[in-house]
C-alpha atoms as a PDB file:
ATOM      1  CA  UNK A   1     -45.021 226.858-319.448  1.00  0.00           C
ATOM      2  CA  UNK A   2     -46.597 227.380-322.845  1.00  0.00           C
ATOM      3  CA  UNK A   3     -48.022 223.852-322.851  1.00  0.00           C
ATOM      4  CA  UNK A   4     -49.554 224.342-319.383  1.00  0.00           C
ATOM      5  CA  UNK A   5     -51.013 227.683-320.451  1.00  0.00           C
ATOM      6  CA  UNK A   6     -52.528 226.197-323.623  1.00  0.00           C
ATOM      7  CA  UNK A   7     -54.010 223.242-321.729  1.00  0.00           C
ATOM      8  CA  UNK A   8     -55.672 225.476-319.117  1.00  0.00           C
ATOM      9  CA  UNK A   9     -56.880 227.916-321.767  1.00  0.00           C
ATOM     10  CA  UNK A  10     -58.371 225.041-323.796  1.00  0.00           C
ATOM     11  CA  UNK A  11     -60.212 223.687-320.744  1.00  0.00           C
ATOM     12  CA  UNK A  12     -61.725 227.080-319.984  1.00  0.00           C
ATOM     13  CA  UNK A  13     -62.536 226.149-316.405  1.00  0.00           C
ATOM     14  CA  UNK A  14     -60.046 224.745-313.941  1.00  0.00           C
ATOM     15  CA  UNK A  15     -60.300 224.261-310.195  1.00  0.00           C
ATOM     16  CA  UNK A  16     -58.136 226.252-307.802  1.00  0.00           C
ATOM     17  CA  UNK A  17     -57.389 224.897-304.330  1.00  0.00           C
ATOM     18  CA  UNK A  18     -56.229 227.111-301.482  1.00  0.00           C
ATOM     19  CA  UNK A  19     -55.809 226.651-297.750  1.00  0.00           C
ATOM     20  CA  UNK A  20     -58.097 228.445-295.300  1.00  0.00           C
ATOM     21  CA  UNK A  21     -56.567 227.853-291.874  1.00  0.00           C
ATOM     22  CA  UNK A  22     -56.655 224.070-291.658  1.00  0.00           C
ATOM     23  CA  UNK A  23     -59.362 223.620-294.324  1.00  0.00           C
ATOM     24  CA  UNK A  24     -58.806 223.145-298.058  1.00  0.00           C
ATOM     25  CA  UNK A  25     -61.011 225.306-300.316  1.00  0.00           C
ATOM     26  CA  UNK A  26     -61.639 224.573-304.002  1.00  0.00           C
ATOM     27  CA  UNK A  27     -63.490 226.698-306.522  1.00  0.00           C
ATOM     28  CA  UNK A  28     -63.821 226.989-310.300  1.00  0.00           C
ATOM     29  CA  UNK A  29     -61.622 229.575-311.984  1.00  0.00           C
ATOM     30  CA  UNK A  30     -61.386 230.623-315.597  1.00  0.00           C
ATOM     31  CA  UNK A  31     -58.594 233.163-315.989  1.00  0.00           C
ATOM     32  CA  UNK A  32     -55.133 232.178-317.147  1.00  0.00           C
ATOM     33  CA  UNK A  33     -52.671 234.477-318.852  1.00  0.00           C
ATOM     34  CA  UNK A  34     -49.029 234.658-319.850  1.00  0.00           C
ATOM     35  CA  UNK A  35     -47.583 237.975-318.758  1.00  0.00           C
ATOM     36  CA  UNK A  36     -43.954 238.982-318.427  1.00  0.00           C
ATOM     37  CA  UNK A  37     -42.778 235.385-318.745  1.00  0.00           C
ATOM     38  CA  UNK A  38     -45.069 234.006-316.024  1.00  0.00           C
ATOM     39  CA  UNK A  39     -48.451 232.290-315.798  1.00  0.00           C
ATOM     40  CA  UNK A  40     -50.942 234.570-314.066  1.00  0.00           C
ATOM     41  CA  UNK A  41     -54.454 234.276-312.660  1.00  0.00           C
ATOM     42  CA  UNK A  42     -56.917 236.989-311.635  1.00  0.00           C
ATOM     43  CA  UNK A  43     -59.318 237.535-308.754  1.00  0.00           C
ATOM     44  CA  UNK A  44     -60.753 240.354-306.670  1.00  0.00           C
ATOM     45  CA  UNK A  45     -59.102 241.557-303.471  1.00  0.00           C
ATOM     46  CA  UNK A  46     -62.463 241.454-301.682  1.00  0.00           C
ATOM     47  CA  UNK A  47     -62.812 237.690-302.219  1.00  0.00           C
ATOM     48  CA  UNK A  48     -61.880 235.024-299.680  1.00  0.00           C
ATOM     49  CA  UNK A  49     -59.637 233.340-302.260  1.00  0.00           C
ATOM     50  CA  UNK A  50     -57.467 236.478-302.351  1.00  0.00           C
ATOM     51  CA  UNK A  51     -57.114 236.535-298.580  1.00  0.00           C
ATOM     52  CA  UNK A  52     -56.297 232.816-298.550  1.00  0.00           C
ATOM     53  CA  UNK A  53     -53.536 233.133-301.171  1.00  0.00           C
ATOM     54  CA  UNK A  54     -52.009 236.090-299.351  1.00  0.00           C
ATOM     55  CA  UNK A  55     -52.065 234.153-296.065  1.00  0.00           C
ATOM     56  CA  UNK A  56     -50.745 230.903-297.568  1.00  0.00           C
ATOM     57  CA  UNK A  57     -49.514 231.193-301.173  1.00  0.00           C
ATOM     58  CA  UNK A  58     -49.328 227.445-301.810  1.00  0.00           C
ATOM     59  CA  UNK A  59     -52.026 226.599-304.383  1.00  0.00           C
ATOM     60  CA  UNK A  60     -52.992 223.791-306.720  1.00  0.00           C
ATOM     61  CA  UNK A  61     -54.923 223.910-309.971  1.00  0.00           C
ATOM     62  CA  UNK A  62     -56.604 220.954-311.628  1.00  0.00           C
ATOM     63  CA  UNK A  63     -58.178 220.758-315.092  1.00  0.00           C
ATOM     64  CA  UNK A  64     -59.575 218.001-317.307  1.00  0.00           C
ATOM     65  CA  UNK A  65     -59.900 218.194-321.095  1.00  0.00           C
ATOM     66  CA  UNK A  66     -61.982 215.036-321.511  1.00  0.00           C
ATOM     67  CA  UNK A  67     -58.971 212.771-321.999  1.00  0.00           C
ATOM     68  CA  UNK A  68     -56.141 214.064-319.826  1.00  0.00           C
ATOM     69  CA  UNK A  69     -55.954 216.018-316.637  1.00  0.00           C
ATOM     70  CA  UNK A  70     -53.409 218.481-315.373  1.00  0.00           C
ATOM     71  CA  UNK A  71     -52.439 219.195-311.783  1.00  0.00           C
ATOM     72  CA  UNK A  72     -50.388 222.298-311.117  1.00  0.00           C
ATOM     73  CA  UNK A  73     -48.740 222.910-307.748  1.00  0.00           C
ATOM     74  CA  UNK A  74     -47.393 226.450-307.391  1.00  0.00           C
ATOM     75  CA  UNK A  75     -46.738 229.429-305.210  1.00  0.00           C
ATOM     76  CA  UNK A  76     -49.073 232.363-305.932  1.00  0.00           C
ATOM     77  CA  UNK A  77     -47.233 235.692-305.793  1.00  0.00           C
ATOM     78  CA  UNK A  78     -49.169 238.926-306.128  1.00  0.00           C
ATOM     79  CA  UNK A  79     -48.211 241.073-309.129  1.00  0.00           C
ATOM     80  CA  UNK A  80     -49.491 244.550-308.327  1.00  0.00           C
ATOM     81  CA  UNK A  81     -48.542 246.146-311.616  1.00  0.00           C
ATOM     82  CA  UNK A  82     -51.286 247.927-313.552  1.00  0.00           C
ATOM     83  CA  UNK A  83     -49.803 246.455-316.745  1.00  0.00           C
ATOM     84  CA  UNK A  84     -50.494 242.928-315.479  1.00  0.00           C
ATOM     85  CA  UNK A  85     -54.103 243.882-314.753  1.00  0.00           C
ATOM     86  CA  UNK A  86     -54.522 245.531-318.165  1.00  0.00           C
ATOM     87  CA  UNK A  87     -53.067 242.493-319.924  1.00  0.00           C
ATOM     88  CA  UNK A  88     -55.406 240.085-318.118  1.00  0.00           C
ATOM     89  CA  UNK A  89     -58.499 242.219-318.696  1.00  0.00           C
ATOM     90  CA  UNK A  90     -57.638 242.565-322.385  1.00  0.00           C
ATOM     91  CA  UNK A  91     -57.467 238.755-322.586  1.00  0.00           C
ATOM     92  CA  UNK A  92     -60.845 238.441-320.786  1.00  0.00           C
ATOM     93  CA  UNK A  93     -63.073 241.328-321.946  1.00  0.00           C
ATOM     94  CA  UNK A  94     -66.088 239.755-320.214  1.00  0.00           C
ATOM     95  CA  UNK A  95     -64.502 240.684-316.876  1.00  0.00           C
ATOM     96  CA  UNK A  96     -64.372 244.381-317.733  1.00  0.00           C
ATOM     97  CA  UNK A  97     -67.909 244.911-316.420  1.00  0.00           C
ATOM     98  CA  UNK A  98     -66.750 243.840-312.931  1.00  0.00           C
ATOM     99  CA  UNK A  99     -63.071 244.804-312.906  1.00  0.00           C
ATOM    100  CA  UNK A 100     -60.967 247.732-314.111  1.00  0.00           C
ATOM    101  CA  UNK A 101     -57.183 248.010-314.030  1.00  0.00           C
ATOM    102  CA  UNK A 102     -56.215 250.139-311.048  1.00  0.00           C
ATOM    103  CA  UNK A 103     -59.663 249.906-309.407  1.00  0.00           C
ATOM    104  CA  UNK A 104     -58.192 248.764-306.077  1.00  0.00           C
ATOM    105  CA  UNK A 105     -59.945 245.393-306.364  1.00  0.00           C
ATOM    106  CA  UNK A 106     -58.463 243.734-309.471  1.00  0.00           C
ATOM    107  CA  UNK A 107     -55.678 241.427-308.372  1.00  0.00           C
ATOM    108  CA  UNK A 108     -53.197 239.377-310.368  1.00  0.00           C
ATOM    109  CA  UNK A 109     -51.220 236.467-308.973  1.00  0.00           C
ATOM    110  CA  UNK A 110     -48.216 235.012-310.801  1.00  0.00           C
ATOM    111  CA  UNK A 111     -47.634 231.289-310.425  1.00  0.00           C
ATOM    112  CA  UNK A 112     -44.058 230.557-309.407  1.00  0.00           C
ATOM    113  CA  UNK A 113     -42.140 227.404-308.444  1.00  0.00           C
ATOM    114  CA  UNK A 114     -44.530 225.449-310.655  1.00  0.00           C
ATOM    115  CA  UNK A 115     -44.725 221.663-310.876  1.00  0.00           C
ATOM    116  CA  UNK A 116     -47.237 220.619-313.524  1.00  0.00           C
ATOM    117  CA  UNK A 117     -48.211 216.977-313.960  1.00  0.00           C
ATOM    118  CA  UNK A 118     -50.067 215.723-317.031  1.00  0.00           C
ATOM    119  CA  UNK A 119     -51.990 212.491-316.415  1.00  0.00           C
ATOM    120  CA  UNK A 120     -54.355 210.099-318.153  1.00  0.00           C
ATOM    121  CA  UNK A 121     -55.557 206.538-317.800  1.00  0.00           C
ATOM    122  CA  UNK A 122     -53.663 205.490-320.936  1.00  0.00           C
ATOM    123  CA  UNK A 123     -50.327 207.346-320.738  1.00  0.00           C
ATOM    124  CA  UNK A 124     -47.508 207.602-318.237  1.00  0.00           C
ATOM    125  CA  UNK A 125     -47.390 210.642-315.959  1.00  0.00           C
ATOM    126  CA  UNK A 126     -45.358 213.535-317.331  1.00  0.00           C
ATOM    127  CA  UNK A 127     -44.119 216.345-315.109  1.00  0.00           C
ATOM    128  CA  UNK A 128     -42.706 219.713-316.058  1.00  0.00           C
ATOM    129  CA  UNK A 129     -41.337 222.395-313.765  1.00  0.00           C
ATOM    130  CA  UNK A 130     -40.685 226.082-314.243  1.00  0.00           C
END
């Protein structure tokens, strides 16, 4: 989990795929945190991505660091605790102009049942699960 976290943090931007009915949706994301022993991401409850993850929690993330890429398949589970929101916003102070812990919009999702695959053109695939 730590290696996946560090890779995503290093990349800064990763791409999150969700399902919207029968259509895949992909968008850039930038939040990744370790909270209470789980990887977490953040969004706003008013966004379509939130509604999509609540409807179908199966997600994938993909990131590229210039040499290797990482694909993460997971189940996104909402963590409604204020502490999770505070932890994320402390890690990303730039979000504090748009989000506040307990504002009714800030939303944290923990990634569970994770399969993370590291890939490159020069190395064998390596998969970790947690």
